[in-house]
Coordinates of C-alpha atoms (C1' of nucleotides) in Angstrom, one line a residue:
Chain A
M175 CA 66.2 65.9 157.9
D176 CA 68.8 63.3 158.3
C177 CA 71.7 63.9 160.7
R178 CA 73.8 60.8 160.8
Y179 CA 76.7 62.2 162.7
K180 CA 76.7 62.3 166.4
Y181 CA 78.3 65.7 166.6
E182 CA 77.8 69.1 164.9
R183 CA 79.7 69.6 161.6
P184 CA 80.9 72.8 160.0
A185 CA 78.9 74.1 157.0
L186 CA 80.7 74.2 153.7
A187 CA 80.7 77.1 151.3
I188 CA 82.6 78.3 148.3
N189 CA 83.7 81.8 147.3
C190 CA 84.9 83.0 143.9
V191 CA 87.5 85.7 143.2
I192 CA 86.5 86.7 139.7
F193 CA 89.2 88.6 137.7
G194 CA 88.5 90.5 134.5
F195 CA 90.5 92.9 132.3
D196 CA 89.0 96.0 130.8
G197 CA 91.8 96.7 128.4
V198 CA 93.7 98.9 130.9
K199 CA 93.5 97.4 134.4
L200 CA 92.9 94.1 136.2
K201 CA 89.5 94.2 137.8
I202 CA 87.7 92.2 140.4
L203 CA 84.0 91.5 140.6
L204 CA 82.3 92.1 143.9
I205 CA 78.7 92.0 144.9
K206 CA 76.8 94.1 147.4
R207 CA 75.2 91.9 150.0
G208 CA 71.4 92.1 150.2
I209 CA 71.0 90.3 153.5
E210 CA 72.5 90.1 156.9
P211 CA 75.1 89.6 158.1
F212 CA 77.2 92.4 156.5
K213 CA 74.1 93.7 154.7
N214 CA 75.0 96.4 152.1
Q215 CA 78.7 95.6 152.3
W216 CA 80.7 94.4 149.4
A217 CA 81.7 90.7 149.3
L218 CA 83.0 88.0 147.1
P219 CA 80.4 86.0 145.3
G220 CA 79.7 82.7 147.1
G221 CA 77.3 80.2 148.5
F222 CA 76.8 76.9 150.2
V223 CA 77.8 73.6 148.7
N224 CA 75.0 71.2 148.0
V225 CA 75.4 67.6 149.1
N226 CA 74.9 66.4 145.6
E227 CA 77.4 68.5 143.7
T228 CA 81.2 68.6 143.8
I229 CA 82.9 71.7 145.2
D230 CA 84.1 72.6 141.7
E231 CA 80.5 72.4 140.5
A232 CA 79.4 74.5 143.3
A233 CA 81.9 77.2 142.3
Q234 CA 81.0 77.0 138.7
R235 CA 77.3 77.3 139.6
E236 CA 77.9 80.3 141.7
L237 CA 80.0 81.9 138.9
K238 CA 77.3 81.3 136.4
E239 CA 74.6 82.7 138.7
E240 CA 76.6 85.8 139.3
T241 CA 78.1 86.6 135.9
G242 CA 76.2 84.3 133.5
V243 CA 79.4 83.0 132.1
D244 CA 80.4 79.4 131.8
H245 CA 83.4 77.3 130.8
V246 CA 86.0 79.9 132.0
F247 CA 89.3 79.3 133.6
M248 CA 88.7 78.5 137.2
E249 CA 91.0 77.0 139.8
Q250 CA 90.8 76.2 143.5
L251 CA 92.7 78.7 145.6
Y252 CA 92.7 77.8 149.2
T253 CA 90.3 76.7 152.0
F254 CA 89.5 79.1 154.8
G255 CA 88.6 77.4 158.0
S256 CA 88.9 79.9 160.9
I257 CA 86.2 79.4 163.6
D258 CA 84.7 82.8 163.6
R259 CA 84.9 83.8 160.0
D260 CA 81.1 83.8 159.8
P261 CA 79.1 85.2 162.7
R262 CA 76.1 83.0 162.1
E263 CA 77.7 79.7 162.6
R264 CA 80.8 77.7 161.7
V265 CA 81.4 77.9 158.0
V266 CA 84.4 76.6 156.1
S267 CA 84.8 78.1 152.7
V268 CA 86.7 76.8 149.7
A269 CA 87.9 79.8 147.7
Y270 CA 88.3 79.7 143.9
F271 CA 89.6 82.2 141.4
A272 CA 88.3 82.6 137.9
L273 CA 89.4 84.6 134.9
V274 CA 86.6 85.9 132.7
R275 CA 86.4 88.1 129.6
I276 CA 84.6 91.2 130.7
S277 CA 83.1 91.6 127.2
D278 CA 81.4 88.2 127.6
Y279 CA 80.2 89.2 131.0
K280 CA 78.7 92.5 129.8
L281 CA 76.2 90.7 127.5
I282 CA 74.5 89.2 130.5
A283 CA 75.0 91.6 133.3
G284 CA 72.1 94.0 132.8
S285 CA 69.5 92.2 134.9
D286 CA 70.6 93.4 138.3
A287 CA 73.5 95.7 137.7
S288 CA 73.7 97.7 140.9
N289 CA 74.6 94.8 143.1
A290 CA 77.6 93.6 141.1
Q291 CA 80.5 95.8 140.2
W292 CA 84.0 95.6 138.9
F293 CA 86.7 97.2 141.1
T294 CA 90.4 97.9 140.3
M295 CA 93.0 96.4 142.6
N296 CA 93.7 99.7 144.3
S297 CA 90.1 100.7 144.9
I298 CA 88.8 97.7 146.8
P299 CA 86.4 98.6 149.6
S300 CA 86.4 96.9 152.9
L301 CA 84.9 93.5 152.5
A302 CA 82.5 91.3 154.4
F303 CA 83.7 88.2 156.4
D304 CA 87.4 87.4 155.8
H305 CA 87.1 88.2 152.1
S306 CA 89.9 90.7 152.1
V307 CA 92.2 87.9 153.1
I308 CA 90.9 85.7 150.4
L309 CA 91.2 88.4 147.8
E310 CA 94.8 89.1 148.9
M311 CA 95.7 85.5 148.5
A312 CA 94.1 85.4 145.1
I313 CA 96.0 88.4 143.9
N314 CA 99.3 86.8 145.1
R315 CA 98.4 83.6 143.4
I316 CA 97.6 85.2 140.1
K317 CA 100.9 87.2 140.3
G318 CA 102.8 84.0 140.7
K319 CA 100.8 82.0 138.3
I320 CA 101.0 84.3 135.3
R321 CA 104.8 83.9 135.1
Y322 CA 104.7 80.2 134.4
Q323 CA 101.2 79.5 133.1
P324 CA 99.6 81.0 130.0
I325 CA 96.5 82.4 131.8
G326 CA 96.7 85.9 130.4
F327 CA 94.9 84.8 127.3
E328 CA 91.9 83.7 129.4
L329 CA 91.2 87.4 130.1
L330 CA 91.2 88.4 126.4
D331 CA 89.0 87.7 123.4
D332 CA 90.1 85.0 121.1
K333 CA 91.7 87.5 118.9
F334 CA 93.9 90.0 120.7
T335 CA 97.1 92.0 120.2
I336 CA 100.5 91.5 121.9
P337 CA 100.4 95.0 123.4
Q338 CA 97.0 94.1 125.0
L339 CA 98.6 91.0 126.4
Q340 CA 101.4 93.0 127.8
A341 CA 99.0 95.4 129.5
I342 CA 97.6 92.4 131.4
Y343 CA 101.0 91.4 132.5
E344 CA 101.9 94.9 133.6
S345 CA 98.6 95.3 135.4
I346 CA 98.8 92.0 137.3
L347 CA 102.5 92.3 138.1
E348 CA 102.2 96.0 138.8
R349 CA 105.3 96.9 137.0
K350 CA 106.4 98.1 133.6
I351 CA 107.8 95.6 131.1
D352 CA 110.0 96.5 128.2
R353 CA 107.8 96.5 125.2
R354 CA 110.3 95.0 122.8
N355 CA 111.6 92.3 125.1
F356 CA 108.0 91.3 125.9
Y357 CA 107.2 91.1 122.2
N358 CA 110.3 89.0 121.4
K359 CA 109.8 86.7 124.3
I360 CA 106.2 86.0 123.7
K361 CA 106.8 85.5 120.0
K362 CA 109.7 83.1 120.6
T363 CA 107.3 80.7 122.5
G364 CA 105.8 79.9 119.1
L365 CA 102.4 79.7 120.8
L366 CA 100.8 82.6 119.0
I367 CA 99.2 82.4 115.6
F368 CA 99.5 85.7 113.7
L369 CA 96.4 86.5 111.8
D370 CA 96.1 88.6 108.6
E371 CA 94.1 91.1 110.4
K372 CA 94.9 94.4 112.1
Q373 CA 93.5 96.0 115.1
Q374 CA 90.6 98.4 114.1
K375 CA 90.4 102.1 114.9
A376 CA 93.8 102.4 116.4
A377 CA 95.0 105.9 117.2
H378 CA 98.1 105.1 115.3
R379 CA 99.8 102.1 113.8
A380 CA 97.4 99.2 114.1
A381 CA 98.7 96.1 115.9
T382 CA 98.4 92.6 114.4
L383 CA 95.7 90.4 115.8
V384 CA 96.8 87.0 117.1
T385 CA 95.3 83.9 118.7
F386 CA 96.7 81.6 121.3
D387 CA 97.5 78.2 120.0
K388 CA 96.0 76.2 122.8
D389 CA 96.3 72.8 121.1
K390 CA 100.0 73.3 120.5
Y391 CA 100.5 74.4 124.1
L392 CA 98.7 71.3 125.4
K393 CA 100.8 69.0 123.3
L394 CA 104.0 70.6 124.3
K395 CA 103.0 70.6 127.9
E396 CA 102.5 66.8 127.8
Q397 CA 106.0 66.5 126.5
G398 CA 107.3 68.4 129.5
Y399 CA 107.4 71.9 128.1
A400 CA 107.2 74.6 130.7
F401 CA 105.7 77.9 129.7
E402 CA 107.5 80.9 131.1
I403 CA 107.4 84.6 130.6
Chain B
M152 CA 71.7 67.3 168.1
D153 CA 71.3 70.6 166.5
C154 CA 70.7 70.7 162.7
R155 CA 70.1 74.3 161.8
Y156 CA 70.3 74.0 158.0
K157 CA 67.3 72.9 156.0
Y158 CA 69.3 70.6 153.8
E159 CA 72.0 68.0 154.2
R160 CA 75.6 69.2 154.3
P161 CA 78.8 67.4 153.4
A162 CA 81.0 66.2 156.2
L163 CA 84.4 67.8 156.5
A164 CA 87.6 65.9 157.0
I165 CA 91.3 66.5 156.8
N166 CA 94.1 64.3 155.5
C167 CA 97.9 64.7 156.0
V168 CA 100.7 63.7 153.6
I169 CA 103.6 63.3 156.0
F170 CA 107.0 63.5 154.4
G171 CA 110.2 62.3 156.1
F172 CA 113.8 61.8 155.1
D173 CA 115.9 58.9 156.3
G174 CA 119.2 60.1 155.1
V175 CA 118.9 58.5 151.7
K176 CA 115.3 58.8 150.3
L177 CA 112.2 60.8 150.8
K178 CA 109.6 58.8 152.6
I179 CA 105.9 59.1 153.2
L180 CA 104.0 57.9 156.3
L181 CA 101.0 55.7 155.7
I182 CA 98.7 54.0 158.2
K183 CA 96.9 50.7 157.8
R184 CA 93.2 51.2 158.3
G185 CA 91.7 49.2 161.2
I186 CA 88.1 49.7 160.3
E187 CA 85.8 49.6 157.3
P188 CA 85.7 50.9 154.6
F189 CA 89.0 49.9 153.1
K190 CA 89.8 47.9 156.2
N191 CA 93.5 46.7 156.2
Q192 CA 94.4 49.0 153.3
W193 CA 97.0 51.7 153.5
A194 CA 95.8 55.3 153.7
L195 CA 96.8 58.8 154.6
P196 CA 96.3 59.8 158.2
G197 CA 93.2 61.8 158.6
G198 CA 90.0 62.5 160.5
F199 CA 87.0 64.6 160.8
V200 CA 87.1 68.3 161.6
N201 CA 85.4 69.3 164.9
V202 CA 83.1 72.2 164.9
N203 CA 85.2 74.0 167.6
E204 CA 88.6 73.8 165.9
T205 CA 90.0 75.4 162.8
I206 CA 90.9 73.1 159.9
D207 CA 94.6 73.8 160.5
E208 CA 94.2 72.7 164.1
A209 CA 92.4 69.6 163.0
A210 CA 95.4 68.8 160.8
Q211 CA 97.9 69.4 163.5
R212 CA 95.8 67.3 166.0
E213 CA 95.8 64.5 163.5
L214 CA 99.5 64.7 162.9
K215 CA 100.2 64.7 166.6
E216 CA 97.9 61.7 167.2
E217 CA 99.6 59.8 164.4
T218 CA 103.3 60.7 164.9
G219 CA 103.5 62.3 168.3
V220 CA 105.3 65.3 166.7
D221 CA 104.3 68.9 167.0
H222 CA 105.3 72.3 165.7
V223 CA 106.5 71.0 162.3
F224 CA 106.2 72.5 158.9
M225 CA 102.7 72.1 157.7
E226 CA 100.8 73.6 154.9
Q227 CA 97.5 73.3 153.2
L228 CA 97.6 71.4 149.9
Y229 CA 94.2 71.2 148.3
T230 CA 90.6 70.4 149.0
F231 CA 89.1 67.3 147.5
G232 CA 85.4 67.4 147.0
S233 CA 84.3 64.7 144.6
I234 CA 80.9 63.3 145.4
D235 CA 81.8 59.6 145.7
R236 CA 85.3 59.8 147.3
D237 CA 83.9 58.2 150.5
P238 CA 81.5 55.3 150.1
R239 CA 79.8 56.0 153.4
E240 CA 78.6 59.4 152.7
R241 CA 79.5 62.8 151.2
V242 CA 82.9 63.8 152.7
V243 CA 85.0 66.8 151.6
S244 CA 88.6 66.6 152.7
V245 CA 91.1 69.3 153.1
A246 CA 94.6 67.8 152.5
Y247 CA 97.7 69.1 154.2
F248 CA 101.3 68.2 153.8
A249 CA 103.8 68.1 156.6
L250 CA 107.6 67.7 156.8
V251 CA 108.9 65.9 159.9
R252 CA 112.3 64.8 161.1
I253 CA 112.1 61.0 161.1
S254 CA 114.5 60.9 164.1
D255 CA 112.0 62.9 166.2
Y256 CA 109.3 60.6 165.1
K257 CA 111.1 57.4 166.1
L258 CA 111.2 58.5 169.7
I259 CA 107.4 58.2 170.0
A260 CA 106.4 55.6 167.4
G261 CA 106.9 52.4 169.4
S262 CA 103.4 52.2 170.8
D263 CA 101.6 50.9 167.8
A264 CA 104.2 50.4 165.2
S265 CA 102.6 47.9 162.9
N266 CA 99.8 50.2 161.7
A267 CA 102.1 53.1 160.6
Q268 CA 104.9 52.7 158.2
W269 CA 107.3 54.8 156.1
F270 CA 107.2 54.1 152.3
T271 CA 109.6 55.4 149.7
M272 CA 108.0 57.2 146.7
N273 CA 108.4 54.2 144.4
S274 CA 107.0 51.6 146.7
I275 CA 103.7 53.1 147.5
P276 CA 100.9 50.5 147.8
S277 CA 97.4 51.1 146.4
L278 CA 95.7 53.5 148.8
A279 CA 92.2 53.8 150.2
F280 CA 89.7 56.4 149.0
D281 CA 91.2 58.9 146.6
H282 CA 94.4 59.1 148.6
S283 CA 96.6 58.2 145.6
V284 CA 95.5 61.4 143.9
I285 CA 96.1 63.4 147.1
L286 CA 99.6 61.9 147.4
E287 CA 100.4 62.6 143.8
M288 CA 99.5 66.2 144.2
A289 CA 101.5 66.5 147.4
I290 CA 104.6 65.1 145.6
N291 CA 104.2 67.6 142.8
R292 CA 103.7 70.4 145.3
I293 CA 106.8 69.6 147.2
K294 CA 108.8 69.3 144.0
G295 CA 107.8 72.7 143.0
K296 CA 108.1 74.2 146.5
I297 CA 111.6 73.1 147.3
R298 CA 112.9 75.2 144.5
Y299 CA 111.9 78.5 145.9
Q300 CA 111.3 77.9 149.6
P301 CA 113.8 76.7 152.1
I302 CA 111.8 73.6 153.3
G303 CA 114.6 71.0 152.9
F304 CA 115.9 72.0 156.3
E305 CA 112.6 71.0 157.9
L306 CA 113.4 67.4 157.1
L307 CA 116.8 67.5 158.8
D308 CA 118.1 67.9 162.3
D309 CA 119.1 71.3 163.4
K310 CA 122.7 70.5 162.7
F311 CA 123.2 68.9 159.3
T312 CA 125.7 68.8 156.4
I313 CA 125.5 70.2 153.0
P314 CA 125.7 66.8 151.3
Q315 CA 122.8 65.6 153.5
L316 CA 120.8 68.6 152.2
Q317 CA 121.7 67.8 148.7
A318 CA 120.5 64.3 149.1
I319 CA 117.1 65.6 150.0
Y320 CA 117.0 67.8 146.9
E321 CA 118.0 64.9 144.7
S322 CA 115.5 62.6 146.3
I323 CA 112.6 65.0 146.0
L324 CA 113.5 66.2 142.5
E325 CA 114.4 62.7 141.4
R326 CA 117.6 63.8 139.6
K327 CA 121.3 64.1 140.3
I328 CA 122.6 67.6 141.1
D329 CA 126.2 68.6 140.6
R330 CA 127.8 68.4 144.0
R331 CA 130.0 71.4 143.6
N332 CA 127.4 73.7 142.1
F333 CA 125.0 72.8 144.9
Y334 CA 127.6 73.5 147.5
N335 CA 128.5 76.9 146.0
K336 CA 124.9 77.9 145.5
I337 CA 123.6 77.0 148.9
K338 CA 126.7 78.7 150.5
K339 CA 126.2 81.9 148.5
T340 CA 122.7 82.4 149.9
G341 CA 124.4 83.3 153.2
L342 CA 121.7 81.5 155.1
L343 CA 123.9 78.7 156.5
I344 CA 125.9 79.1 159.7
F345 CA 129.0 77.0 159.6
L346 CA 129.8 75.3 162.9
D347 CA 133.1 74.3 164.3
E348 CA 132.0 70.7 164.3
K349 CA 132.5 67.9 161.9
Q350 CA 130.3 65.0 161.0
Q351 CA 131.0 62.0 163.2
K352 CA 132.1 58.5 162.0
A353 CA 132.2 59.5 158.4
A354 CA 133.7 56.8 156.1
H355 CA 136.1 59.4 154.7
R356 CA 136.6 63.1 155.0
A357 CA 134.0 64.4 157.5
A358 CA 131.7 67.2 156.3
T359 CA 131.2 70.4 158.3
L360 CA 128.0 70.7 160.3
V361 CA 125.9 73.7 159.6
T362 CA 122.6 75.2 160.8
F363 CA 120.0 77.1 158.8
D364 CA 119.8 80.8 159.8
K365 CA 116.0 81.0 160.1
D366 CA 116.0 84.5 161.6
K367 CA 118.1 85.9 158.9
Y368 CA 115.9 84.2 156.3
L369 CA 112.7 85.7 157.8
K370 CA 114.3 89.2 157.9
L371 CA 115.4 89.0 154.3
K372 CA 112.1 87.6 153.2
E373 CA 110.3 90.6 154.7
Q374 CA 112.5 92.8 152.6
G375 CA 111.5 91.0 149.5
Y376 CA 114.2 88.5 149.2
A377 CA 113.2 85.4 147.2
F378 CA 115.0 82.1 148.2
E379 CA 115.9 80.0 145.2
I380 CA 118.0 76.9 144.5
Chain C
dA248 C1' 149.9 55.4 149.6
dC249 C1' 145.4 55.2 148.1
dA250 C1' 140.5 55.6 147.9
dA251 C1' 136.6 58.4 148.7
dA252 C1' 134.2 62.2 149.7
dA253 C1' 134.5 67.4 151.1
dG254 C1' 135.5 71.9 149.7
dT255 C1' 137.1 75.9 146.2
dG256 C1' 137.7 78.2 142.0
dT257 C1' 137.3 78.9 136.8
dT258 C1' 135.3 78.6 132.3
dT259 C1' 131.4 78.9 129.4
dG260 C1' 127.0 79.0 127.1
dG261 C1' 122.5 80.7 127.2
dA262 C1' 119.0 83.6 128.9
dA263 C1' 117.4 88.1 130.5
dT264 C1' 117.8 92.9 130.1
dA265 C1' 118.9 97.2 127.8
dC266 C1' 118.5 99.7 123.9
dA267 C1' 119.0 101.4 118.8
dC268 C1' 116.4 101.6 114.8
dC269 C1' 112.8 101.2 111.2
dC270 C1' 107.6 100.9 110.1
dA271 C1' 102.7 102.2 109.8
dT272 C1' 99.0 105.3 110.6
dG273 C1' 96.3 109.5 112.1
dC274 C1' 96.4 114.4 112.3
Chain D
dG256 C1' 105.9 116.3 108.5
dC257 C1' 105.5 114.7 112.9
dA258 C1' 103.8 112.4 116.8
dT259 C1' 102.6 107.9 118.5
dG260 C1' 102.9 103.4 119.1
dG261 C1' 104.0 98.7 116.5
dG262 C1' 107.6 95.5 115.1
dT263 C1' 112.7 93.8 114.5
dG264 C1' 117.4 93.2 115.6
dT265 C1' 121.7 93.5 118.4
dA266 C1' 124.8 94.3 122.4
dT267 C1' 125.7 93.5 127.1
dT268 C1' 125.2 91.6 131.5
dC269 C1' 124.4 88.1 134.5
dC270 C1' 123.5 83.6 136.1
dA271 C1' 123.6 78.6 136.0
dA272 C1' 125.7 74.5 134.4
dA273 C1' 130.1 72.1 133.5
dC274 C1' 134.3 70.9 135.2
dA275 C1' 139.5 70.9 137.0
dC276 C1' 141.8 71.0 141.1
dT277 C1' 142.9 70.8 146.1
dT278 C1' 142.0 69.1 150.9
dT279 C1' 140.8 65.9 154.5
dT280 C1' 140.0 61.5 156.6
dG281 C1' 140.0 56.3 157.1
dT282 C1' 142.2 52.1 155.8

DNA sequence: ACAAAAGTGTTTGGAATACACCCATGC
DNA sequence: GCATGGGTGTATTCCAAACACTTTTGT
C-alpha cells in the first residue's frame, strides 16, 4: 500500500440521515450494527469513502446499498470531525440527509429486514458514535429547509393530495397548520398541477390528486423566484 | 508510519473564507501561493488536518497562522470532495468561513504582507483549485445568514454606529436599504446598547456609538427568540 | 446660513392568520 | 340525515416598505 504522506491522516467516512413519510409521521431509517464497535446498537447508515469516488457518490452508494433506492433528494448536511467520535481510530464523517418515498423503499427492503427499521422522531433509541448529534442537526436542517424549499414533495408519490402534503409539514414542523390557509397558500404558488383524479377509498370526501410542477419551479427559480410556505 | 487501512484514503484539508469589512465594502482575504501547484496564484488560506486536532481546530489554527487573529466568528461552510480538485492527489477539503475585524488584523499583518491581501467581492482574481466555487458558496451563505443571525457585529469594533452596521448589510446584500427603516428596525430589536459617546471627526452630524448586547441576545435565543433584519 | 448626515414618527400596502361557509362521500 | 373531511372566500391583524420631518454638526 501506498502512503505518500509523512504523517497519519484521518479516515474519511459518510453517514446518511434518511427521512421517509408513512402518511402520518416523519420517519428516520436506522440500522442495527452487526459488528463492533457498538455491536447491536442502532446507528445511521454509513461507510468509508473510497479514494476513487466523490463524497457525494459515496453517500449515494451507501443509500443504495441500504435502501435500494436511487436518484432521490440528497444533500450534504455537515462534517463531523471530533477526535474521539470513533473509538477505533480517527474518523471524520461527512453527514448527508436524504428524502425517500417509503413506498419505493418497501419494494426492495425484504432481503434483510430485521437490521433496518423506520423510527418516528419521538421514539429514537440511543445511537452509536455521535449519531444522535448528527440526527439532531438533520432534523433542525429539514425544519428550516422545508419552509423555503419545495422538498415536501420528495417524500410523496408523484401523485398526492394537498392534505397529505400538509401532514408532512405538520409532522416536520411539529405543529398544527390551519387546513384552509395551507390549501390557499400552496395553491397560490401555482406549482401544483390538479389532475382529474380523486383519491381512492377515502373515508369521506375524496381529495383531488395533484402533481408538483418541477419544470415550472426550476424555471421560476432561475428567474429569482423564492419558494416559501 | 502506520497505515492501518487496507486501501488508500483521501487526504483531509480545510480552507477558510475570511471576510472583513473596511468601513465601505465587504472584503475577502486571499493569499498568493508560494509553492506548486498553482504557484503564484491567489487562493484561500488552508492546510491539512492533523490526526490529533479536530477539523474546527485545524481551521482555527490556519486562521491564526494566516491573520494572527483568534476567537473570531467561524463556522463550517461545506465539504468539497470532487476527485480531481487537487492535481497532486485526492484531497477532500472542509471549508469554513470566518468574520474578522480588519483593524485587529492590521496589527499583526506586517510580517509578510505581500502574500496576503484583501479583495473586494467584484475584484476577485481567478483562484487556485476549486476555490472560486468555495468562495461563491461562502458569499451566498453569508448573504442568507446575515438576515436571520446577528453576524454583522462580528465585522465591527465593539463600539460602532448604526450607519456603519447598515453599510455592512448593504455591502453584503449588494443593495441599498432605507436608512430610516434600518435604523428603526435594528433599534426595535432592543439588542443595541446606546453609549454616551459620539463618533469622532465626522464630516457632519456625529452618530451615536453603540454596542451589541450579546448576553441579552443569547438569553433571548434560548427562549426561542429569532433574530431577523 | 447652508449642506450633509443622524435620528424620529406616520402612512400604507401586502402578506399572514383567523375563521365562516359550502361541497362531496360513506354510513 | 349526519358525521367527516375537502375546497373556497373573506375579514382582520400585523409587519415591512415608503416617506415627511426634525436635529445635530462642520464649514
